[in-house]
Short mmCIF file of C-alpha atoms in Angstrom, two decimals:
data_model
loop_
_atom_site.label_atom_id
_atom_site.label_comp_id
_atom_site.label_asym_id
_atom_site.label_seq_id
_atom_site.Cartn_x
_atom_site.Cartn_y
_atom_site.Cartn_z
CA UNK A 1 -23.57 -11.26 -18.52
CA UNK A 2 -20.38 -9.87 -20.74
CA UNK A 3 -19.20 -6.64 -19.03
CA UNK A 4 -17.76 -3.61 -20.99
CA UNK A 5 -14.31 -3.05 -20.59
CA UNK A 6 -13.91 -0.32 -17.99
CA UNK A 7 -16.72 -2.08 -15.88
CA UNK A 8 -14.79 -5.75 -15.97
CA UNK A 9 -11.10 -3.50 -15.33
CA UNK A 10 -13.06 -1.66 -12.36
CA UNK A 11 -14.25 -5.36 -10.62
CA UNK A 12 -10.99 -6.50 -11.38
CA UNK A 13 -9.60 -3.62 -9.32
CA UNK A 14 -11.55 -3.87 -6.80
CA UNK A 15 -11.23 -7.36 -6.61
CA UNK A 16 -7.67 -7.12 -5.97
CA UNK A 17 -8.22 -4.35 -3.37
CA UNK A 18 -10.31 -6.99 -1.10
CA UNK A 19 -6.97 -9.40 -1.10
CA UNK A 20 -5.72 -8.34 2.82
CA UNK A 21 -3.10 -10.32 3.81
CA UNK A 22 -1.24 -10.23 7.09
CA UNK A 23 2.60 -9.97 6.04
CA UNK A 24 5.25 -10.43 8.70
CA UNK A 25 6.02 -6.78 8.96
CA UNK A 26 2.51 -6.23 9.53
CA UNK A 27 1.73 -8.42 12.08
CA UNK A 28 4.94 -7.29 13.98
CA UNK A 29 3.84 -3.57 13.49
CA UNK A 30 0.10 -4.64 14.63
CA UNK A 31 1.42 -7.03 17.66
CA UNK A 32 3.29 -3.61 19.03
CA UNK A 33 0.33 -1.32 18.97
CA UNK A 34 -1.88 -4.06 20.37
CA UNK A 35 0.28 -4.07 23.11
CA UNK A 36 0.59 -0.26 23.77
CA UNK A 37 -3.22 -0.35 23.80
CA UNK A 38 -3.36 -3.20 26.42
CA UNK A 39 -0.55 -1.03 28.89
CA UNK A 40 -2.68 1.86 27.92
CA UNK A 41 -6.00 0.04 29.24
CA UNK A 42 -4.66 -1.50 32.26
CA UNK A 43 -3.27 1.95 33.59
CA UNK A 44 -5.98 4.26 32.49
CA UNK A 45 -8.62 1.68 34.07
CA UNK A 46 -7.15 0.53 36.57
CA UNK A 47 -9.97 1.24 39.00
CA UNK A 48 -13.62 0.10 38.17
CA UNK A 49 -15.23 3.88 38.75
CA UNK A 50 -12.70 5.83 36.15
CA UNK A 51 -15.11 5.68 33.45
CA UNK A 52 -18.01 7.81 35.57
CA UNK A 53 -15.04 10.53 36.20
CA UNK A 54 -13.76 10.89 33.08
CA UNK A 55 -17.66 11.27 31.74
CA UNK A 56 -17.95 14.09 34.28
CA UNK A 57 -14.77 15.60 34.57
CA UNK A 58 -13.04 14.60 31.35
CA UNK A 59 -9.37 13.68 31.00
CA UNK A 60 -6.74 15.76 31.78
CA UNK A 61 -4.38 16.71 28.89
CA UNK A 62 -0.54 15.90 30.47
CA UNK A 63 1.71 15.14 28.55
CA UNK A 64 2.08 14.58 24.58
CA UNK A 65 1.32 10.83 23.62
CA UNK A 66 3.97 10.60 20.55
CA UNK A 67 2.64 8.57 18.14
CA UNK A 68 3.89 6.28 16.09
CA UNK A 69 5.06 6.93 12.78
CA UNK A 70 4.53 4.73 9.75
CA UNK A 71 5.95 5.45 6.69
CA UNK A 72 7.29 4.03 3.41
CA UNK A 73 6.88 4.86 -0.54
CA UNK A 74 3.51 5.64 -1.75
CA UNK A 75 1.78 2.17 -2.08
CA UNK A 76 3.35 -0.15 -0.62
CA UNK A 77 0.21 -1.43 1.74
CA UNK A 78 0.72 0.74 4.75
CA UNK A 79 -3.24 1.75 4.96
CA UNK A 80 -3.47 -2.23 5.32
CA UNK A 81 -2.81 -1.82 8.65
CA UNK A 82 -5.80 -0.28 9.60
CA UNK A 83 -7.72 -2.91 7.77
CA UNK A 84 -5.78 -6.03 10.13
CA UNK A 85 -6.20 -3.54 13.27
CA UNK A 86 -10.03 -3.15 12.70
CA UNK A 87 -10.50 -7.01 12.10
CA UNK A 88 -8.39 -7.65 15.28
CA UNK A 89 -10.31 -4.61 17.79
CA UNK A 90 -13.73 -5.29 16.39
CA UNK A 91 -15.49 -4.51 19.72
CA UNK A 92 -18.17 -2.31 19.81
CA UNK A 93 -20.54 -3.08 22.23
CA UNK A 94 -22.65 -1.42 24.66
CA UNK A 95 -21.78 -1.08 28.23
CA UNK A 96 -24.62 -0.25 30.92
CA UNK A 97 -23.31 1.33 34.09
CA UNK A 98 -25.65 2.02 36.57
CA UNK A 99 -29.71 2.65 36.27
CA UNK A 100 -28.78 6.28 36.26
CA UNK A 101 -27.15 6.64 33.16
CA UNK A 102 -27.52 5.60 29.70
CA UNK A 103 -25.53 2.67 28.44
CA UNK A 104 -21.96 3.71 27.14
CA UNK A 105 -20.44 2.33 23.31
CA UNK A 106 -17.37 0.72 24.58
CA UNK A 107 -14.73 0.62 21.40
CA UNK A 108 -11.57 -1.09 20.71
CA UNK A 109 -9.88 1.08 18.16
CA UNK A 110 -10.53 4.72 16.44
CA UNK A 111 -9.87 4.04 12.57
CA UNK A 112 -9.28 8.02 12.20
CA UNK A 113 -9.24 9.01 8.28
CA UNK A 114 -8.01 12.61 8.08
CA UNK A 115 -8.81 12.73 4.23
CA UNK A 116 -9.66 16.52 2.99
CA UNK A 117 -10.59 17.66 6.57
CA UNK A 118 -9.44 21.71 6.46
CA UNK A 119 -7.74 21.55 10.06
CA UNK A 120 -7.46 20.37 13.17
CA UNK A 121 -10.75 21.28 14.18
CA UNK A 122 -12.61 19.40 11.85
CA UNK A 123 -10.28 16.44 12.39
CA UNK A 124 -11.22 16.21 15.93
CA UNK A 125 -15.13 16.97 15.46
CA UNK A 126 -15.39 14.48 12.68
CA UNK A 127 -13.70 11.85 15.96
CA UNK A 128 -16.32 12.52 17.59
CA UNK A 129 -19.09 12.28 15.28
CA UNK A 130 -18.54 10.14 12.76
CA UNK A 131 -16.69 7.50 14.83
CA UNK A 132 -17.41 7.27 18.26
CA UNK A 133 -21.20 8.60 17.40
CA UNK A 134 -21.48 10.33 20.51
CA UNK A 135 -20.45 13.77 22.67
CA UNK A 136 -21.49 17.23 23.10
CA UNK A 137 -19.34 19.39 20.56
CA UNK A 138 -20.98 22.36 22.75
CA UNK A 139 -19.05 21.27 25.48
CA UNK A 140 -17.47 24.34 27.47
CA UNK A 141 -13.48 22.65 26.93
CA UNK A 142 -13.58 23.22 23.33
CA UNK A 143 -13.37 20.29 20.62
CA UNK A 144 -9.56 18.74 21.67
CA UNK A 145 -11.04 18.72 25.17
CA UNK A 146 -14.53 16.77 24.90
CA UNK A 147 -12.73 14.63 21.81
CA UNK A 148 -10.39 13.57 25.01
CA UNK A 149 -13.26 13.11 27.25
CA UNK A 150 -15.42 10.58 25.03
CA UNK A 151 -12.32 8.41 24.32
CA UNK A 152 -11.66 8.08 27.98
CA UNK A 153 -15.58 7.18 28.65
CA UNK A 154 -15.72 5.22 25.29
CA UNK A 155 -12.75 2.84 26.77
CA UNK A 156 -10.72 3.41 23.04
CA UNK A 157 -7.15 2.47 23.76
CA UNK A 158 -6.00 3.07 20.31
CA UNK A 159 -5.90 5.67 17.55
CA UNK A 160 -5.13 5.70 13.92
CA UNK A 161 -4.65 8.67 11.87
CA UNK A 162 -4.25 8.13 8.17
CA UNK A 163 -4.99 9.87 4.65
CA UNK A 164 -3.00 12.63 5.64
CA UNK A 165 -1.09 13.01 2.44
CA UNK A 166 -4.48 15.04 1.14
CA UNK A 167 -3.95 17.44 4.00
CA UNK A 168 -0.28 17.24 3.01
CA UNK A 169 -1.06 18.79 -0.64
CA UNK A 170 -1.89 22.45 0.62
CA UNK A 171 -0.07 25.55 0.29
CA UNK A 172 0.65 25.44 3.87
CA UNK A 173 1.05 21.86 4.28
CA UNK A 174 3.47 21.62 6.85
CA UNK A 175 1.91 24.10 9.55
CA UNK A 176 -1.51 22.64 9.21
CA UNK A 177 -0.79 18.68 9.58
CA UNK A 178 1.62 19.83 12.30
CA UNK A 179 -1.27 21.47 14.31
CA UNK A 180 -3.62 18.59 13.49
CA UNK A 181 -1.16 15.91 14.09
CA UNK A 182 -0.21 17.71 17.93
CA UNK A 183 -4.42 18.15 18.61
CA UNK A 184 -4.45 14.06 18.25
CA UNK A 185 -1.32 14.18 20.51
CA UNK A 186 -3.69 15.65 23.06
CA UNK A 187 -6.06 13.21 23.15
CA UNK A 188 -3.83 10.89 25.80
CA UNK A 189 -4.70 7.92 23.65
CA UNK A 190 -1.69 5.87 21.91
CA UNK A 191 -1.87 6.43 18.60
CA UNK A 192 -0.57 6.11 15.20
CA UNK A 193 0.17 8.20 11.76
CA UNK A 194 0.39 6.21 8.42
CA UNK A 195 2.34 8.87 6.31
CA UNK A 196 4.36 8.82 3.13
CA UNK A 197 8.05 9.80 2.48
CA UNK A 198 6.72 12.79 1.20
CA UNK A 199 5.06 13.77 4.65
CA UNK A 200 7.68 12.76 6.67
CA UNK A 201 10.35 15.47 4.94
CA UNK A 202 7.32 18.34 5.37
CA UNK A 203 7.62 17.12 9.11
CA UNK A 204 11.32 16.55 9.46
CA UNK A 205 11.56 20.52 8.21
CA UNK A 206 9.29 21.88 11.67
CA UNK A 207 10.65 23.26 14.77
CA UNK A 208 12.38 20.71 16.89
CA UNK A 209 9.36 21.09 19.34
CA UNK A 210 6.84 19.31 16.99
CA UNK A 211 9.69 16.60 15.45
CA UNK A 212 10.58 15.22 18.69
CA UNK A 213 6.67 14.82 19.61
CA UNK A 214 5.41 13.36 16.21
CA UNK A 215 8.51 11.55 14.60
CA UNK A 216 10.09 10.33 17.27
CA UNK A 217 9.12 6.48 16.55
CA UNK A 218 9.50 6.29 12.92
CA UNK A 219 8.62 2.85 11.37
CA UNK A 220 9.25 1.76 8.05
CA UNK A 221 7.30 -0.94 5.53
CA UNK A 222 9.15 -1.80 2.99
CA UNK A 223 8.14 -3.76 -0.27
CA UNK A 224 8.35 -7.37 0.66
CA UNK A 225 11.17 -9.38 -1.59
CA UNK A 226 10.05 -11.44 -4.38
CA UNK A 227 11.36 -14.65 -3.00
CA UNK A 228 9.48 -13.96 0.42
CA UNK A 229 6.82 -16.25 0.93
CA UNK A 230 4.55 -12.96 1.83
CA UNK A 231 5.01 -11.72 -1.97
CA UNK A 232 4.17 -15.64 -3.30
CA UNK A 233 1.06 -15.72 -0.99
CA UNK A 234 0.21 -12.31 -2.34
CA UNK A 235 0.56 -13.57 -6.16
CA UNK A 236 -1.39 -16.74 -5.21
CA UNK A 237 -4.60 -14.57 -3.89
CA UNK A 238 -4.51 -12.74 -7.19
CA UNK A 239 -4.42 -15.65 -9.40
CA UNK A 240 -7.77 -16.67 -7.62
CA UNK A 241 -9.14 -13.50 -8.25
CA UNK A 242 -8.11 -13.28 -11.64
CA UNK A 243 -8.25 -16.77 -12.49
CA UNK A 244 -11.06 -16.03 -15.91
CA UNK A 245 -8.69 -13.94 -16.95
CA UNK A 246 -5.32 -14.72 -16.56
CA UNK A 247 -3.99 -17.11 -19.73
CA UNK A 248 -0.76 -17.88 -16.94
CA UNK A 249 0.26 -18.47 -13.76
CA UNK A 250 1.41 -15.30 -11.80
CA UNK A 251 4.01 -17.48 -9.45
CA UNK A 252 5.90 -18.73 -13.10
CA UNK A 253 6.32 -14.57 -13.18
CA UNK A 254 7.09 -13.80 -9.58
CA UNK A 255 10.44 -11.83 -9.93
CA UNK A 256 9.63 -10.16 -13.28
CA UNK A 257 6.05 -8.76 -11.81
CA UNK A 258 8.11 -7.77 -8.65
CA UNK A 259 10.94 -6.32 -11.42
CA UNK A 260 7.37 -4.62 -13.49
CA UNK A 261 6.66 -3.10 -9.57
CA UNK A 262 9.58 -2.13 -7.86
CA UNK A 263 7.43 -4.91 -5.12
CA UNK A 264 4.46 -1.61 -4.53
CA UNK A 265 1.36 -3.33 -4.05
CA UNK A 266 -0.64 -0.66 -5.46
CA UNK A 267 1.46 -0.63 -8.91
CA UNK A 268 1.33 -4.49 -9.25
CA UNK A 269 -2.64 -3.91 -9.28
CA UNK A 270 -2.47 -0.68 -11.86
CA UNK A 271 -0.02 -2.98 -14.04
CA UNK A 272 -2.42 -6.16 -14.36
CA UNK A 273 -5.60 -4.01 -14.73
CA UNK A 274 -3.87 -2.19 -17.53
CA UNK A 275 -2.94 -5.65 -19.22
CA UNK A 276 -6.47 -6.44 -18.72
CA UNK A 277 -7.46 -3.41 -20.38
CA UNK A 278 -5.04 -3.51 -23.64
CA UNK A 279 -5.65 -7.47 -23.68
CA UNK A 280 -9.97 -6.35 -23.82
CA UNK A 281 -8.78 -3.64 -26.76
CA UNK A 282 -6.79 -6.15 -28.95
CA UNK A 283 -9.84 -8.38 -29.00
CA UNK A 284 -8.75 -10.85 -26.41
CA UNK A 285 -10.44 -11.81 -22.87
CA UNK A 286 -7.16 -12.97 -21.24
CA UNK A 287 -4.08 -11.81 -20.20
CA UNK A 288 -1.02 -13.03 -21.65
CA UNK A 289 2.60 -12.43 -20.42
CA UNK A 290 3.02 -10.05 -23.78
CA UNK A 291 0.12 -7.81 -22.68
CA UNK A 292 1.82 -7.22 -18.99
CA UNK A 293 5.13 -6.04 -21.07
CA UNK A 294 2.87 -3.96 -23.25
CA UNK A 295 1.31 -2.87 -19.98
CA UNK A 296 4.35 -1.72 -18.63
CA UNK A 297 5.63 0.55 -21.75
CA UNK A 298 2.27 2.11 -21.59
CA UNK A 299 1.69 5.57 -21.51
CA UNK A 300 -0.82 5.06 -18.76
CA UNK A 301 1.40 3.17 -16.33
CA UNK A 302 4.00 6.17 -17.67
CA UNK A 303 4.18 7.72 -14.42
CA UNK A 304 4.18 4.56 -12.40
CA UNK A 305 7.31 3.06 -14.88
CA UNK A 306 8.87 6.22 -13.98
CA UNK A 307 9.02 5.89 -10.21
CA UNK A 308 10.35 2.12 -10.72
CA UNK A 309 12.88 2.68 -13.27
CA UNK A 310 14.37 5.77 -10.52
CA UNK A 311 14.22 3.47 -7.66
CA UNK A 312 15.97 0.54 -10.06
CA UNK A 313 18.76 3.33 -11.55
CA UNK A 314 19.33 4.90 -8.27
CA UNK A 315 19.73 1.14 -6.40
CA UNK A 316 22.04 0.77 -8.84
CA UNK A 317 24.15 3.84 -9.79
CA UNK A 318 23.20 6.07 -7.06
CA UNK A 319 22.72 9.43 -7.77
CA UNK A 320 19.66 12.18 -6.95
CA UNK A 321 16.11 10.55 -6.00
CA UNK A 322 13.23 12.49 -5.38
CA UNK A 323 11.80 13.42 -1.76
CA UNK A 324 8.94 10.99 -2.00
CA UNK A 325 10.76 8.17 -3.02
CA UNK A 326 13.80 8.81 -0.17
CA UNK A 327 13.58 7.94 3.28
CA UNK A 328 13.55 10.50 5.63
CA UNK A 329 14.89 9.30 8.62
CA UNK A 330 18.14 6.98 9.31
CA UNK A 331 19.18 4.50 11.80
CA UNK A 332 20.73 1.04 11.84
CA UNK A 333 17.54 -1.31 11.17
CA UNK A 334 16.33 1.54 8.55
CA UNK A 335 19.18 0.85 6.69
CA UNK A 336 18.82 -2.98 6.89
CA UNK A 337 15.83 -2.78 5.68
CA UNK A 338 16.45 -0.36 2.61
CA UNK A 339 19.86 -2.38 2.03
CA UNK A 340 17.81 -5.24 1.72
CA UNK A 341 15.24 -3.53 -0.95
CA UNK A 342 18.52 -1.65 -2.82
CA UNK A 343 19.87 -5.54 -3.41
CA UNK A 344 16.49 -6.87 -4.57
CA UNK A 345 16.44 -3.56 -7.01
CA UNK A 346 19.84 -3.91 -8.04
CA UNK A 347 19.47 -7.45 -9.13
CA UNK A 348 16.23 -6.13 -11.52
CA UNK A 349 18.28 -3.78 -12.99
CA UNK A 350 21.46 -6.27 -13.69
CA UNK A 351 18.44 -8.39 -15.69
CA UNK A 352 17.32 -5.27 -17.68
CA UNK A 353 21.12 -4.63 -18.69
CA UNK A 354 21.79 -8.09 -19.43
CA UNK A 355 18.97 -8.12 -21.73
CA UNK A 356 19.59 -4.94 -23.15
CA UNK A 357 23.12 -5.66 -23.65
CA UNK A 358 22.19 -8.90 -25.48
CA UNK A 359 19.94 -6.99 -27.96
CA UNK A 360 22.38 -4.59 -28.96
CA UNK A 361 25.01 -7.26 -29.65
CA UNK A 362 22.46 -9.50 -31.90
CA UNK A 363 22.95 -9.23 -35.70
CA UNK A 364 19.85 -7.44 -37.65
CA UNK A 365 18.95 -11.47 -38.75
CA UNK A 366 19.05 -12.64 -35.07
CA UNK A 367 16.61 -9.45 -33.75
CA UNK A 368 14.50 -10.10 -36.88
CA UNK A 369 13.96 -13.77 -35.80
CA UNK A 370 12.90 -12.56 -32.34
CA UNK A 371 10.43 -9.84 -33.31
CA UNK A 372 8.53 -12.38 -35.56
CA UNK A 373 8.36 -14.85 -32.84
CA UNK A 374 6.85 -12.12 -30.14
CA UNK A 375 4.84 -11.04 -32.98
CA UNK A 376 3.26 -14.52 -33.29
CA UNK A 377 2.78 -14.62 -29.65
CA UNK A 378 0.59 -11.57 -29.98
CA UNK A 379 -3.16 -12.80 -29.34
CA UNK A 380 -5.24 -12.06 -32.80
CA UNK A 381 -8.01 -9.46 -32.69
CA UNK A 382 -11.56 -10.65 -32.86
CA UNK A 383 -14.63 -9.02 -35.27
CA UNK A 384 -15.68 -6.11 -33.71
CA UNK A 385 -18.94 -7.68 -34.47
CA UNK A 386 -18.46 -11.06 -32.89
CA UNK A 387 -20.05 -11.52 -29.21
CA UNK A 388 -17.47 -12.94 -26.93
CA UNK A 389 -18.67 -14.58 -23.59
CA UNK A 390 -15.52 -15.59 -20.82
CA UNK A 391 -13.85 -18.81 -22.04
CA UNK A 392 -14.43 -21.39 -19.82
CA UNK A 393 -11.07 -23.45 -20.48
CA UNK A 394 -7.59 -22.24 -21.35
CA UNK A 395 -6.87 -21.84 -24.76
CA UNK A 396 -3.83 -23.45 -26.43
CA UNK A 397 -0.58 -22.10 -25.18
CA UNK A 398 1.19 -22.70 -28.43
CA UNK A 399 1.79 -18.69 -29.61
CA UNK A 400 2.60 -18.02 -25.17
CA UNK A 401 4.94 -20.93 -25.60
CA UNK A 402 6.72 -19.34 -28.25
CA UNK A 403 7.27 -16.03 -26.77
CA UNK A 404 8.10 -17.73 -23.21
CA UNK A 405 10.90 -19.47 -25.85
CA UNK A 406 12.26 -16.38 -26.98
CA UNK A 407 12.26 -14.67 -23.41
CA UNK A 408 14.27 -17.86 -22.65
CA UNK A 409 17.03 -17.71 -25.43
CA UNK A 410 17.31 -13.79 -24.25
CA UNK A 411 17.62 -14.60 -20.58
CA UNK A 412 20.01 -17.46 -21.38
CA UNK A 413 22.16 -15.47 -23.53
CA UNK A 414 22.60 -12.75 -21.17
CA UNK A 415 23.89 -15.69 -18.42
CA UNK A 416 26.06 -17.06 -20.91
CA UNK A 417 27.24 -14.72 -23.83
CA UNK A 418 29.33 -17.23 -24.99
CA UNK A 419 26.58 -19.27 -26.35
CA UNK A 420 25.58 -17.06 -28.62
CA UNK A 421 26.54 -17.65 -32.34
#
C-alpha cells in the first residue's frame, strides 16, 4: 500500500524516534545513577524488616536528596536517558511478605514525566498513581508524605523527573518548578532532573536556598562530534530505517548533516523528514542530497536553521546568544566539553565561508555553469496522474553524480583558490 505524504513523513518520524542508542556520555551518565541507586539500596535496606516499617510508619523526610541535574540545548537526546534507564531497571515484580499482608510491587526505577501537571501536588499524586499504582492519597501526612512512604515500601531506588520545560512555560515559571522540584527533593530517593538551558537560567535566578539543593550537580550532554563513532553509529541506524527512501548513503554526508544540525538529534530528524516531504511534492519517492539542501533553506526548518546558524556565528565570532542556547553553569570539564562543540562549530562555519567566498569570486559564466548542473541534478516531477509504488532498486545516479561533481569543484576551490581559472 502507497501512503500519502504526511502519513509516510509521520512513519518516517517515528521510525527515527525508535533508533535508541547508548552513546558514551550516556552510558557514563547512566553507570553513575545506577550506582547512587545501588548505595541508596544497600543503606536504606540494610535490614530485612525495613520494608514492614516504612509501610506503617513511612519514611522520615531528613535531609534534601539534591538531584542531579541534566541539561544541554533543546534536543540533543537528553530524554534518552530515561529510555536506557528503563531498559536497564526493568523490574517490576511482586514481592509477598508474610501471610498477613498483601504482596508488595517491588520497582527498580520511577520514570517521573512532569509534563503539564499544574504544581507540585499533582506531580506527586500522579507518582503515586500512575506509576507505582498503589497508596492511599487520603493518607493523614499529606501527598509529599505517603508519595515518600510507597517508594520506601515499593523498594524504588531511583527517580527521574523530566518534561519540565512545559511547567517551565508559565507566567510564574520559576516559583512553581522550584516548589515541585524541592517536593521530589523530599521524597529521600536519589533522583534526577532532565532540564534545558532555558530551565536551568529560571533556576540559577532563585534564592540561594533552592540553587544549592537542585543545581548543585549540574551535568551536561553535549552534541556528539561528527567524527565520533557514536554520531556514525547514529547515521548507520537511520540509513536502515530509511533505506526505501534514501537515493544515498548518510555516512558519504556525515559532517555536512552534522554542519545541516549543529549535531541536535532532534533537528537531524526534522531536516530528513522535511527532505522527505519536498522530495514526495516534486514528484519523487527518494531523497536526494539536493532535497536535504532544499530542506535546510526551508521555511519550515526556518526556526530550526536559525538556532544552528547562531550557534555556528557565535562559535565563530562570538558575540550575544540567547538564554536557551547558553550554558548556564561553568566549571573546568563544562568548558571542555563546550570547547570541544565551539571547534566542531567553528570548522562548519569556515566551510560555509569558504564556499561562500568562492561564489562571490566566480565570474557570471562560471556561476551560470554551476546552476545548470544543480539544476540537472534536480529529480523531474512525475504526472500528477501517474500511480507511483516504492522503487525497489536505486535509480541511476547519473543527475546525483553531477551535482556531487559540482559540490566537489566548490569544496575544492575553496581548499585551493589558486586552482581556479
Amino acid at each position: 500500500m502507497t501512503l500519502d505524504v504526511e502519513a509516510a513523513c509521520k512513519a518516517i518520524r517515528e521510525g527515527m524516534e525508535e533508533v535508541v542508542l547508548v552513546t558514551a556520555q550516556v552510558e557514563a551518565i547512566a553507570t553513575t545513577l545506577i550506582q547512587r541507586a545501588r548505595a541508596h539500596a544497600v543503606d536504606i535496606y540494610k535490614d530485612p524488616h525495613a520494608v514492614l516499617k516504612f509501610a506503617y510508619h513511612g519514611a522520615t523526610i531528613e535531609d534534601f536528596v539534591t538531584p542531579m541535574f541534566l541539561t544541554g540545548l533543546a534536543g540533543v537526546g537528553k530524554s534518552r536517558l530515561r529510555i536506557v534507564l528503563r531498559r536497564v531497571l526493568s523490574g517490576r515484580r511482586l514481592v509477598q511478605i508474610d501471610a498477613a499482608h498483601p504482596a508488595v510491587p517491588l520497582i527498580d526505577f520511577i520514570d517521573g514525566n512532569i509534563g503539564r501537571k499544574t504544581g507540585p501536588s499533582a506531580v506527586v499524586k500522579s507518582l503515586i498513581e500512575e506509576v507505582l499504582g498503589i497508596g492511599d492519597m487520603d493518607g493523614k501526612g499529606g501527598a509529599v508524605k505517603e508519595c515518600a512512604r510507597v517508594i520506601r515500601l515499593s523498594g524504588a531506588c531511583l527517580l527521574g523527573a523530566d518534561e519540565t520545560q512545559f511547567m517551565a512555560q508559565s507566567a510564574s515559571a520559576g516559583t512553581l518548578i522550584t516548589r515541585t522540584l524541592l517536593s521530589l527533593a523530599d521524597l529521600q530517593v536519589p533522583w534526577f532532573v532532565i532540564g534545558n538551558y532555558s530551565l536551568g537560567w529560571k533556576l540559577c535566578e532563585r534564592d540561594p536556598e533552592a540553587t544549592q539543593r537542585l543545581i548543585h550537580d549540574p551535568v551536561i550532554m553535549m552534541p556528539d562530534p561528527p567524527d565520533s563513532l557514536d554520531w556514525v553509529n547514529l547515521l548507520a541506524e537511520y540509513q536502515v530505517v530509511l533505506a526505501e527512501v534514501l537515493d544515498f548513503e548518510l555516512l558519504t554526508y556525515q559532517v555536512e548533516l552534522w554542519n545541516h544540525s549543529a549535531g541536535l538529534k532532534r533537528e537531524l530528524v526534522s531536516l530528513l523528514v522535511t527532505s522527505y516531504r519536498i522530495s514526495r511534492h516534486g514528484g519523487d519517492w527518494q531523497i536526494s542530497w539536493s532535497h536535504v539542501r532544499r530542506a535546510f533553506a526551508s521555511a519550515s526548518f526556518s526556526v530550526a536553521r536559525a538556532d544552528i546558524n547562531a550557534l555556528i556565528s557565535h562559535a565563530g565570532q562570538g558575540g550575544k546568544l540567547k538564554k536557551g542556547l547558553r550554558c548556564p553553569f561553568d566549571g573546568p570539564e563544562i568548558q571542555a566539553a563546550i570547547s570541544t562543540y565551539s571547534e566542531k562549530l567553528r570548522e562548519a562555519r569556515a566551510e560555509k565561508v569558504a564556499i561562500a567566498t568562492v561564489k562571490a569570486s566566480m565570474n557570471r559564466q562560471e556561476r551560470e555553469a554551476i546552476e545548470n548542473i544543480e539544476k540537472a541534478a534536480e529529480p523531474s516531477r512525475a504526472s500528477p496522474a501517474q500511480v507511483i509504488k516504492m522503487p525497489k532498486r536505486r535509480k541511476p545516479r547519473t543527475l546525483e553524480g553531477m551535482q556531487e561533481a559540482a559540490q566537489d569543484f566548490l569544496a575544492s576551490l575553496a581548499k585551493d583558490p589558486s586552482a581556479k581559472t
